[in-house]
Amino acid sequence: MVTIKDVAKRAGVSITTVSHVINKTRYVSDDLTESVYKAMRELNYRPNTLARSLRSGRTKTIGLVIPDISNLFFAEISRKIEDKGFEYEYSVILCNTDDDPKKEKTYINVLLEKQVDGIIFISAGGTEENLMNPIDFGIPTIVADRDIQGATSDVVLVNNLKGGYDAVKYLFSLNHRRIGCISGHSPVTPSAQRLEGYKKALSEVNIKIDNSLIEAGDFRFESGERAMRNLIKLSNPPTAVFACNDMMAMGAMRAVSDCGMNIPEDISLIGFDNIPLSKSVYPALTTIAQPIGEMADLIVEMLVARISQKKKNRKSDEEEDDYKRVVMETNLIERGSCRKLS
Ligand code: RIB
């Protein structure tokens, strides 16, 4: 087996220099660096990452736990997190829990076994118990997108209530008075808060909440399709619908088309998330945009800072307790799926 000693000999440098080149722990001139990489290529040398992480106490890996990779919101934020993690020379281990707290628990244990340096956790909607393990193990953790009461970690969310409120006030400004809502996965905070925003906006303009206009979805395409069919079939259907995420809004679009109706002529529709696809469907979807890229950058920067802080504190055994709670704002993206009623 080729060792670091063979690489040093081939490159004509010391073993220490090879180690500094591999671990980027000290400046090495471009010439010597190229000599080392050339020797590694010629000898087909693979650094022993396990040995390296035992020495440094770091694996340079981050665990990313998400509920549903088939949902384009999570696909997009995962990609942005991976991009940012790569900038900080971290590899991201993606764990898709399929909205299943049991699978989520299994993945948390996998990440503990792999000794990831940190975890980004978007809850499947269960209790916070799955999160206690890594926190008890002192692994830096960021709770993102879905709030967890009592989580002793940094938290990055968006203002879901205000986003739902703005969606309905926008429809009201277009003279819609019979406004439906397709809610999301009920146990998770974004859905409950967006629905609360819907109700708050209606109450503010003295429109009585009609529960027949509220359909429960699960943030997936099919639930939006099913919910919209139910709303369309009402004896007094809505003239506009707020879907609590873009995936359900697209399912709703499919249902309207299957019923031989048109958006926005027959019914207006607004979504939530602003996934990239929302501008490509026809008509392009009006939606409440989450700052997905900025969220991803902030989440990774906060986690990397915690990891570094932990390494420093390891010497002083200080406990972190200055956890941050960041709530980012959404914004309305007007496209072609809503119209003003005369
Ligand atoms: O689309 C999936 C939804 O669940 C998003 O709105 C996101 O906020 C997540 O909670």
mmCIF file of C-alpha atoms and ligand atoms in Angstrom:
data_model
loop_
_atom_site.group_PDB
_atom_site.id
_atom_site.type_symbol
_atom_site.label_atom_id
_atom_site.label_comp_id
_atom_site.label_asym_id
_atom_site.label_seq_id
_atom_site.Cartn_x
_atom_site.Cartn_y
_atom_site.Cartn_z
ATOM 1 C CA MET A 1 0.000 0.000 0.000
ATOM 2 C CA VAL A 2 1.344 3.437 -0.898
ATOM 3 C CA THR A 3 2.085 5.522 2.164
ATOM 4 C CA ILE A 4 2.673 9.214 2.843
ATOM 5 C CA LYS A 5 6.379 8.307 3.182
ATOM 6 C CA ASP A 6 6.440 7.054 -0.444
ATOM 7 C CA VAL A 7 4.825 10.287 -1.618
ATOM 8 C CA ALA A 8 7.383 12.386 0.301
ATOM 9 C CA LYS A 9 10.282 10.416 -1.194
ATOM 10 C CA ARG A 10 8.835 10.684 -4.731
ATOM 11 C CA ALA A 11 8.221 14.411 -4.374
ATOM 12 C CA GLY A 12 11.590 15.038 -2.714
ATOM 13 C CA VAL A 13 10.037 16.690 0.333
ATOM 14 C CA SER A 14 9.533 15.822 4.008
ATOM 15 C CA ILE A 15 6.560 13.826 5.302
ATOM 16 C CA THR A 16 5.522 16.959 7.223
ATOM 17 C CA THR A 17 5.327 18.951 3.992
ATOM 18 C CA VAL A 18 3.133 16.284 2.378
ATOM 19 C CA SER A 19 0.862 16.381 5.448
ATOM 20 C CA HIS A 20 0.575 20.198 5.285
ATOM 21 C CA VAL A 21 -0.311 20.008 1.583
ATOM 22 C CA ILE A 22 -3.019 17.374 2.157
ATOM 23 C CA ASN A 23 -4.509 18.989 5.268
ATOM 24 C CA LYS A 24 -3.903 22.625 4.209
ATOM 25 C CA THR A 25 -2.589 23.220 7.719
ATOM 26 C CA ARG A 26 0.291 25.453 6.689
ATOM 27 C CA TYR A 27 1.370 27.437 3.595
ATOM 28 C CA VAL A 28 3.459 25.414 1.102
ATOM 29 C CA SER A 29 4.841 27.001 -2.067
ATOM 30 C CA ASP A 30 3.025 26.337 -5.349
ATOM 31 C CA ASP A 31 6.026 24.436 -6.730
ATOM 32 C CA LEU A 32 6.280 22.077 -3.760
ATOM 33 C CA THR A 33 2.493 21.679 -3.656
ATOM 34 C CA GLU A 34 2.463 20.662 -7.327
ATOM 35 C CA SER A 35 5.354 18.223 -6.714
ATOM 36 C CA VAL A 36 3.374 16.590 -3.916
ATOM 37 C CA TYR A 37 0.148 16.339 -5.961
ATOM 38 C CA LYS A 38 2.159 15.005 -8.946
ATOM 39 C CA ALA A 39 3.703 12.306 -6.748
ATOM 40 C CA MET A 40 0.255 11.430 -5.324
ATOM 41 C CA ARG A 41 -1.149 11.060 -8.848
ATOM 42 C CA GLU A 42 1.777 8.970 -10.085
ATOM 43 C CA LEU A 43 1.613 6.668 -7.022
ATOM 44 C CA ASN A 44 -2.215 6.693 -6.972
ATOM 45 C CA TYR A 45 -2.035 7.668 -3.289
ATOM 46 C CA ARG A 46 -5.302 8.123 -1.318
ATOM 47 C CA PRO A 47 -4.953 10.001 2.036
ATOM 48 C CA ASN A 48 -6.273 7.965 4.966
ATOM 49 C CA THR A 49 -9.178 10.217 5.943
ATOM 50 C CA LEU A 50 -10.030 8.087 8.977
ATOM 51 C CA ALA A 51 -6.520 8.522 10.402
ATOM 52 C CA ARG A 52 -6.667 12.220 9.559
ATOM 53 C CA SER A 53 -9.971 12.730 11.324
ATOM 54 C CA LEU A 54 -8.750 10.815 14.397
ATOM 55 C CA ARG A 55 -5.803 13.202 14.572
ATOM 56 C CA SER A 56 -7.748 16.394 13.883
ATOM 57 C CA GLY A 57 -10.974 15.404 15.675
ATOM 58 C CA ARG A 58 -12.845 16.473 12.532
ATOM 59 C CA THR A 59 -14.294 14.574 9.601
ATOM 60 C CA LYS A 60 -15.055 17.745 7.572
ATOM 61 C CA THR A 61 -18.524 16.336 6.992
ATOM 62 C CA ILE A 62 -21.950 17.869 7.715
ATOM 63 C CA GLY A 63 -25.178 15.878 8.057
ATOM 64 C CA LEU A 64 -28.236 17.383 6.320
ATOM 65 C CA VAL A 65 -31.552 15.854 7.467
ATOM 66 C CA ILE A 66 -34.551 16.766 5.275
ATOM 67 C CA PRO A 67 -38.142 15.480 5.103
ATOM 68 C CA ASP A 68 -38.669 14.927 1.342
ATOM 69 C CA ILE A 69 -36.026 15.251 -1.391
ATOM 70 C CA SER A 70 -38.743 14.873 -4.054
ATOM 71 C CA ASN A 71 -40.147 18.244 -2.905
ATOM 72 C CA LEU A 72 -38.367 20.838 -5.036
ATOM 73 C CA PHE A 73 -38.061 23.214 -2.087
ATOM 74 C CA PHE A 74 -35.875 20.701 -0.249
ATOM 75 C CA ALA A 75 -34.030 19.803 -3.453
ATOM 76 C CA GLU A 76 -33.181 23.477 -3.964
ATOM 77 C CA ILE A 77 -32.163 24.251 -0.386
ATOM 78 C CA SER A 78 -30.120 21.021 -0.236
ATOM 79 C CA ARG A 79 -28.251 22.054 -3.369
ATOM 80 C CA LYS A 80 -27.550 25.533 -2.000
ATOM 81 C CA ILE A 81 -26.380 24.073 1.326
ATOM 82 C CA GLU A 82 -24.088 21.637 -0.483
ATOM 83 C CA ASP A 83 -22.662 24.500 -2.594
ATOM 84 C CA LYS A 84 -21.935 26.587 0.513
ATOM 85 C CA GLY A 85 -20.572 23.607 2.445
ATOM 86 C CA PHE A 86 -18.184 22.865 -0.415
ATOM 87 C CA GLU A 87 -16.878 26.436 -0.202
ATOM 88 C CA TYR A 88 -15.931 25.684 3.414
ATOM 89 C CA GLU A 89 -14.427 22.328 2.296
ATOM 90 C CA TYR A 90 -17.142 20.287 3.997
ATOM 91 C CA SER A 91 -18.800 17.254 2.431
ATOM 92 C CA VAL A 92 -22.558 17.082 2.991
ATOM 93 C CA ILE A 93 -24.244 13.761 3.857
ATOM 94 C CA LEU A 94 -27.895 14.000 2.732
ATOM 95 C CA CYS A 95 -30.489 12.097 4.807
ATOM 96 C CA ASN A 96 -34.014 11.980 3.344
ATOM 97 C CA THR A 97 -36.508 11.018 6.085
ATOM 98 C CA ASP A 98 -39.682 10.836 3.920
ATOM 99 C CA ASP A 99 -41.566 12.750 6.638
ATOM 100 C CA ASP A 100 -41.044 9.679 8.873
ATOM 101 C CA PRO A 101 -39.799 10.370 12.451
ATOM 102 C CA LYS A 102 -38.654 6.714 12.775
ATOM 103 C CA LYS A 103 -36.476 7.011 9.657
ATOM 104 C CA GLU A 104 -35.290 10.373 10.956
ATOM 105 C CA LYS A 105 -34.108 8.720 14.208
ATOM 106 C CA THR A 106 -32.225 6.053 12.221
ATOM 107 C CA TYR A 107 -30.458 8.705 10.169
ATOM 108 C CA ILE A 108 -29.486 10.719 13.238
ATOM 109 C CA ASN A 109 -27.767 7.590 14.587
ATOM 110 C CA VAL A 110 -26.007 7.068 11.242
ATOM 111 C CA LEU A 111 -24.669 10.630 11.408
ATOM 112 C CA LEU A 112 -23.483 10.119 14.995
ATOM 113 C CA GLU A 113 -21.660 6.925 13.942
ATOM 114 C CA LYS A 114 -20.033 8.786 11.057
ATOM 115 C CA GLN A 115 -18.948 11.460 13.559
ATOM 116 C CA VAL A 116 -20.142 14.335 11.413
ATOM 117 C CA ASP A 117 -18.828 17.713 12.575
ATOM 118 C CA GLY A 118 -22.307 19.252 12.531
ATOM 119 C CA ILE A 119 -25.961 18.620 11.637
ATOM 120 C CA ILE A 120 -28.541 20.721 9.776
ATOM 121 C CA PHE A 121 -31.943 19.464 10.851
ATOM 122 C CA ILE A 122 -35.259 20.041 9.063
ATOM 123 C CA SER A 123 -37.804 18.123 11.105
ATOM 124 C CA ALA A 124 -40.085 15.431 9.679
ATOM 125 C CA GLY A 125 -42.695 16.747 12.060
ATOM 126 C CA GLY A 126 -42.166 14.403 14.986
ATOM 127 C CA THR A 127 -41.167 15.400 18.486
ATOM 128 C CA GLU A 128 -37.828 17.015 19.187
ATOM 129 C CA GLU A 129 -36.566 13.817 20.856
ATOM 130 C CA ASN A 130 -34.663 12.774 17.711
ATOM 131 C CA LEU A 131 -32.668 15.959 17.983
ATOM 132 C CA MET A 132 -31.702 15.512 21.631
ATOM 133 C CA ASN A 133 -29.101 12.851 20.871
ATOM 134 C CA PRO A 134 -26.742 14.939 18.733
ATOM 135 C CA ILE A 135 -27.193 17.936 21.024
ATOM 136 C CA ASP A 136 -26.461 15.759 24.074
ATOM 137 C CA PHE A 137 -23.405 14.474 22.219
ATOM 138 C CA GLY A 138 -22.326 18.108 21.847
ATOM 139 C CA ILE A 139 -22.568 18.015 18.041
ATOM 140 C CA PRO A 140 -23.231 21.544 16.687
ATOM 141 C CA THR A 141 -26.756 21.508 15.235
ATOM 142 C CA ILE A 142 -28.841 24.043 13.307
ATOM 143 C CA VAL A 143 -32.639 23.653 13.339
ATOM 144 C CA ALA A 144 -33.918 25.023 10.019
ATOM 145 C CA ASP A 145 -37.253 25.781 8.369
ATOM 146 C CA ARG A 146 -39.406 23.912 10.890
ATOM 147 C CA ASP A 147 -39.294 25.154 14.459
ATOM 148 C CA ILE A 148 -38.758 22.808 17.390
ATOM 149 C CA GLN A 149 -39.858 24.039 20.784
ATOM 150 C CA GLY A 150 -37.106 24.040 23.359
ATOM 151 C CA ALA A 151 -34.336 23.115 20.913
ATOM 152 C CA THR A 152 -31.015 24.101 22.503
ATOM 153 C CA SER A 153 -29.455 25.003 19.178
ATOM 154 C CA ASP A 154 -29.373 27.816 16.641
ATOM 155 C CA VAL A 155 -32.610 28.151 14.647
ATOM 156 C CA VAL A 156 -33.172 29.611 11.146
ATOM 157 C CA LEU A 157 -36.782 30.053 10.023
ATOM 158 C CA VAL A 158 -38.897 32.244 7.771
ATOM 159 C CA ASN A 159 -41.849 34.363 8.864
ATOM 160 C CA ASN A 160 -44.484 31.872 7.729
ATOM 161 C CA LEU A 161 -47.390 33.680 9.361
ATOM 162 C CA LYS A 162 -46.578 36.963 7.599
ATOM 163 C CA GLY A 163 -46.106 35.079 4.308
ATOM 164 C CA GLY A 164 -49.569 33.504 4.561
ATOM 165 C CA TYR A 165 -51.037 36.849 5.620
ATOM 166 C CA ASP A 166 -49.442 38.650 2.643
ATOM 167 C CA ALA A 167 -50.728 35.999 0.212
ATOM 168 C CA VAL A 168 -54.328 36.559 1.310
ATOM 169 C CA LYS A 169 -54.062 40.357 1.512
ATOM 170 C CA TYR A 170 -52.751 40.278 -2.072
ATOM 171 C CA LEU A 171 -55.761 38.241 -3.240
ATOM 172 C CA PHE A 172 -58.045 40.611 -1.334
ATOM 173 C CA SER A 173 -56.440 43.543 -3.177
ATOM 174 C CA LEU A 174 -57.524 41.803 -6.399
ATOM 175 C CA ASN A 175 -61.141 41.922 -5.122
ATOM 176 C CA HIS A 176 -61.311 38.241 -4.172
ATOM 177 C CA ARG A 177 -63.612 37.689 -1.236
ATOM 178 C CA ARG A 178 -64.143 33.905 -1.378
ATOM 179 C CA ILE A 179 -60.590 32.673 -0.798
ATOM 180 C CA GLY A 180 -59.690 29.016 -0.223
ATOM 181 C CA CYS A 181 -56.610 27.565 1.449
ATOM 182 C CA ILE A 182 -54.751 24.288 0.882
ATOM 183 C CA SER A 183 -52.713 23.712 4.041
ATOM 184 C CA GLY A 184 -49.565 21.613 4.399
ATOM 185 C CA HIS A 185 -48.311 18.791 6.617
ATOM 186 C CA SER A 186 -50.193 19.582 9.801
ATOM 187 C CA PRO A 187 -47.654 18.632 12.519
ATOM 188 C CA VAL A 188 -45.055 21.061 11.173
ATOM 189 C CA THR A 189 -44.891 24.735 12.072
ATOM 190 C CA PRO A 190 -44.730 26.237 8.534
ATOM 191 C CA SER A 191 -48.132 24.826 7.643
ATOM 192 C CA ALA A 192 -49.854 25.846 10.881
ATOM 193 C CA GLN A 193 -48.329 29.354 10.742
ATOM 194 C CA ARG A 194 -49.249 29.947 7.083
ATOM 195 C CA LEU A 195 -52.824 28.879 7.809
ATOM 196 C CA GLU A 196 -52.827 31.226 10.806
ATOM 197 C CA GLY A 197 -51.689 34.041 8.489
ATOM 198 C CA TYR A 198 -54.553 33.194 6.105
ATOM 199 C CA LYS A 199 -57.085 33.420 8.930
ATOM 200 C CA LYS A 200 -55.562 36.618 10.351
ATOM 201 C CA ALA A 201 -55.791 38.373 6.984
ATOM 202 C CA LEU A 202 -59.416 37.326 6.462
ATOM 203 C CA SER A 203 -60.394 38.416 9.963
ATOM 204 C CA GLU A 204 -58.740 41.802 9.411
ATOM 205 C CA VAL A 205 -60.980 42.457 6.391
ATOM 206 C CA ASN A 206 -64.063 41.093 8.175
ATOM 207 C CA ILE A 207 -64.409 37.969 6.060
ATOM 208 C CA LYS A 208 -65.806 35.121 8.162
ATOM 209 C CA ILE A 209 -63.665 31.958 8.154
ATOM 210 C CA ASP A 210 -65.522 29.302 6.133
ATOM 211 C CA ASN A 211 -63.988 25.909 6.992
ATOM 212 C CA SER A 212 -65.395 24.400 3.782
ATOM 213 C CA LEU A 213 -62.805 26.551 1.972
ATOM 214 C CA ILE A 214 -59.895 25.057 3.950
ATOM 215 C CA GLU A 215 -58.510 21.769 2.592
ATOM 216 C CA ALA A 216 -55.742 19.798 4.346
ATOM 217 C CA GLY A 217 -52.801 18.832 2.101
ATOM 218 C CA ASP A 218 -49.393 17.344 2.900
ATOM 219 C CA PHE A 219 -47.051 19.609 0.907
ATOM 220 C CA ARG A 220 -46.990 17.066 -1.945
ATOM 221 C CA PHE A 221 -48.293 17.521 -5.531
ATOM 222 C CA GLU A 222 -51.060 14.907 -5.270
ATOM 223 C CA SER A 223 -52.573 16.442 -2.143
ATOM 224 C CA GLY A 224 -52.814 19.814 -3.905
ATOM 225 C CA GLU A 225 -54.570 18.159 -6.863
ATOM 226 C CA ARG A 226 -57.027 16.376 -4.586
ATOM 227 C CA ALA A 227 -57.697 19.469 -2.454
ATOM 228 C CA MET A 228 -58.380 21.707 -5.460
ATOM 229 C CA ARG A 229 -60.823 19.174 -6.907
ATOM 230 C CA ASN A 230 -62.759 19.321 -3.637
ATOM 231 C CA LEU A 231 -62.769 23.125 -3.635
ATOM 232 C CA ILE A 232 -63.916 23.332 -7.267
ATOM 233 C CA LYS A 233 -66.798 20.929 -6.573
ATOM 234 C CA LEU A 234 -68.276 23.137 -3.814
ATOM 235 C CA SER A 235 -71.682 24.597 -4.571
ATOM 236 C CA ASN A 236 -70.134 28.006 -3.941
ATOM 237 C CA PRO A 237 -66.455 27.522 -4.959
ATOM 238 C CA PRO A 238 -63.679 30.014 -4.158
ATOM 239 C CA THR A 239 -62.579 32.566 -6.776
ATOM 240 C CA ALA A 240 -58.988 32.295 -5.478
ATOM 241 C CA VAL A 241 -56.889 29.764 -3.547
ATOM 242 C CA PHE A 242 -53.763 30.104 -1.384
ATOM 243 C CA ALA A 243 -51.703 26.882 -1.484
ATOM 244 C CA CYS A 244 -49.235 26.653 1.431
ATOM 245 C CA ASN A 245 -46.435 25.508 -0.888
ATOM 246 C CA ASP A 246 -45.647 25.501 -4.614
ATOM 247 C CA MET A 247 -45.747 21.716 -5.008
ATOM 248 C CA MET A 248 -49.396 21.651 -3.910
ATOM 249 C CA ALA A 249 -50.094 24.733 -6.051
ATOM 250 C CA MET A 250 -48.880 22.799 -9.090
ATOM 251 C CA GLY A 251 -51.094 19.888 -8.182
ATOM 252 C CA ALA A 252 -53.959 22.372 -7.916
ATOM 253 C CA MET A 253 -53.135 23.687 -11.394
ATOM 254 C CA ARG A 254 -53.421 20.144 -12.725
ATOM 255 C CA ALA A 255 -56.862 19.723 -11.130
ATOM 256 C CA VAL A 256 -58.145 23.021 -12.592
ATOM 257 C CA SER A 257 -56.972 22.001 -16.048
ATOM 258 C CA ASP A 258 -58.512 18.507 -15.726
ATOM 259 C CA CYS A 259 -61.839 20.154 -14.863
ATOM 260 C CA GLY A 260 -61.683 22.097 -18.108
ATOM 261 C CA MET A 261 -61.138 25.359 -16.289
ATOM 262 C CA ASN A 262 -58.386 27.963 -16.584
ATOM 263 C CA ILE A 263 -56.047 29.843 -14.265
ATOM 264 C CA PRO A 264 -56.458 32.760 -13.641
ATOM 265 C CA GLU A 265 -59.626 33.264 -15.729
ATOM 266 C CA ASP A 266 -61.763 30.844 -13.693
ATOM 267 C CA ILE A 267 -59.771 30.718 -10.459
ATOM 268 C CA SER A 268 -56.714 32.564 -9.143
ATOM 269 C CA LEU A 269 -53.911 30.691 -7.397
ATOM 270 C CA ILE A 270 -50.965 31.718 -5.221
ATOM 271 C CA GLY A 271 -48.303 29.390 -3.795
ATOM 272 C CA PHE A 272 -45.455 29.549 -1.248
ATOM 273 C CA ASP A 273 -41.704 28.799 -1.598
ATOM 274 C CA ASN A 274 -40.780 30.159 -5.074
ATOM 275 C CA ILE A 275 -39.130 26.941 -6.212
ATOM 276 C CA PRO A 276 -37.326 27.410 -9.588
ATOM 277 C CA LEU A 277 -40.095 25.499 -11.430
ATOM 278 C CA SER A 278 -42.751 28.020 -10.316
ATOM 279 C CA LYS A 279 -41.666 30.505 -12.977
ATOM 280 C CA SER A 280 -41.588 27.841 -15.724
ATOM 281 C CA VAL A 281 -45.132 26.436 -15.482
ATOM 282 C CA TYR A 282 -47.957 28.081 -17.491
ATOM 283 C CA PRO A 283 -49.270 30.420 -16.304
ATOM 284 C CA ALA A 284 -46.215 31.215 -14.219
ATOM 285 C CA LEU A 285 -47.118 30.853 -10.537
ATOM 286 C CA THR A 286 -47.573 33.868 -8.322
ATOM 287 C CA THR A 287 -46.041 32.886 -5.020
ATOM 288 C CA ILE A 288 -44.623 33.927 -1.662
ATOM 289 C CA ALA A 289 -40.875 33.541 -2.029
ATOM 290 C CA GLN A 290 -38.682 32.057 0.672
ATOM 291 C CA PRO A 291 -35.088 33.418 0.559
ATOM 292 C CA ILE A 292 -33.811 29.885 -0.174
ATOM 293 C CA GLY A 293 -30.266 30.820 -1.213
ATOM 294 C CA GLU A 294 -29.759 33.297 1.602
ATOM 295 C CA MET A 295 -31.199 30.820 4.120
ATOM 296 C CA ALA A 296 -28.821 28.097 2.936
ATOM 297 C CA ASP A 297 -25.804 30.418 3.169
ATOM 298 C CA LEU A 298 -26.760 31.610 6.648
ATOM 299 C CA ILE A 299 -27.422 28.069 7.906
ATOM 300 C CA VAL A 300 -24.007 26.821 6.744
ATOM 301 C CA GLU A 301 -22.151 29.919 8.011
ATOM 302 C CA MET A 302 -23.782 29.596 11.448
ATOM 303 C CA LEU A 303 -22.975 25.877 11.611
ATOM 304 C CA VAL A 304 -19.346 26.312 10.534
ATOM 305 C CA ALA A 305 -18.977 29.047 13.158
ATOM 306 C CA ARG A 306 -20.390 26.695 15.828
ATOM 307 C CA ILE A 307 -18.017 23.915 14.748
ATOM 308 C CA SER A 308 -15.037 26.266 15.036
ATOM 309 C CA GLN A 309 -16.311 27.609 18.367
ATOM 310 C CA LYS A 310 -16.676 24.049 19.666
ATOM 311 C CA LYS A 311 -13.088 23.231 18.698
ATOM 312 C CA LYS A 312 -11.868 26.320 20.567
ATOM 313 C CA ASN A 313 -14.146 25.636 23.572
ATOM 314 C CA ARG A 314 -12.956 22.031 23.698
ATOM 315 C CA LYS A 315 -9.802 23.411 25.281
ATOM 316 C CA SER A 316 -11.666 25.594 27.755
ATOM 317 C CA ASP A 317 -14.681 23.270 28.208
ATOM 318 C CA GLU A 318 -16.971 26.281 27.906
ATOM 319 C CA GLU A 319 -20.583 25.452 27.155
ATOM 320 C CA GLU A 320 -22.222 27.371 24.297
ATOM 321 C CA ASP A 321 -25.508 28.920 25.355
ATOM 322 C CA ASP A 322 -25.737 32.022 23.175
ATOM 323 C CA TYR A 323 -28.019 30.280 20.678
ATOM 324 C CA LYS A 324 -29.365 32.464 17.870
ATOM 325 C CA ARG A 325 -32.921 32.458 16.531
ATOM 326 C CA VAL A 326 -33.146 34.035 13.057
ATOM 327 C CA VAL A 327 -36.504 34.624 11.331
ATOM 328 C CA MET A 328 -36.081 35.698 7.700
ATOM 329 C CA GLU A 329 -38.726 37.541 5.697
ATOM 330 C CA THR A 330 -40.582 36.297 2.621
ATOM 331 C CA ASN A 331 -41.655 38.418 -0.354
ATOM 332 C CA LEU A 332 -44.478 38.357 -2.900
ATOM 333 C CA ILE A 333 -43.532 37.359 -6.462
ATOM 334 C CA GLU A 334 -46.337 38.422 -8.829
ATOM 335 C CA ARG A 335 -46.616 36.306 -11.984
ATOM 336 C CA GLY A 336 -49.561 35.157 -14.108
ATOM 337 C CA SER A 337 -51.693 32.893 -11.915
ATOM 338 C CA CYS A 338 -53.842 35.581 -10.272
ATOM 339 C CA ARG A 339 -56.255 38.091 -11.792
ATOM 340 C CA LYS A 340 -58.269 41.068 -10.529
ATOM 341 C CA LEU A 341 -61.996 40.565 -10.310
ATOM 342 C CA SER A 342 -64.070 43.374 -11.806
HETATM 343 O O1 RIB B 1 -42.556 22.805 0.296
HETATM 344 C C1 RIB B 1 -42.206 22.198 1.500
HETATM 345 C C2 RIB B 1 -42.537 23.108 2.609
HETATM 346 O O2 RIB B 1 -42.115 22.500 3.783
HETATM 347 C C3 RIB B 1 -41.795 24.410 2.432
HETATM 348 O O3 RIB B 1 -42.721 25.458 2.386
HETATM 349 C C4 RIB B 1 -40.862 24.478 3.571
HETATM 350 O O4 RIB B 1 -41.076 25.633 4.355
HETATM 351 C C5 RIB B 1 -41.059 23.212 4.347
HETATM 352 O O5 RIB B 1 -41.421 23.445 5.657
#
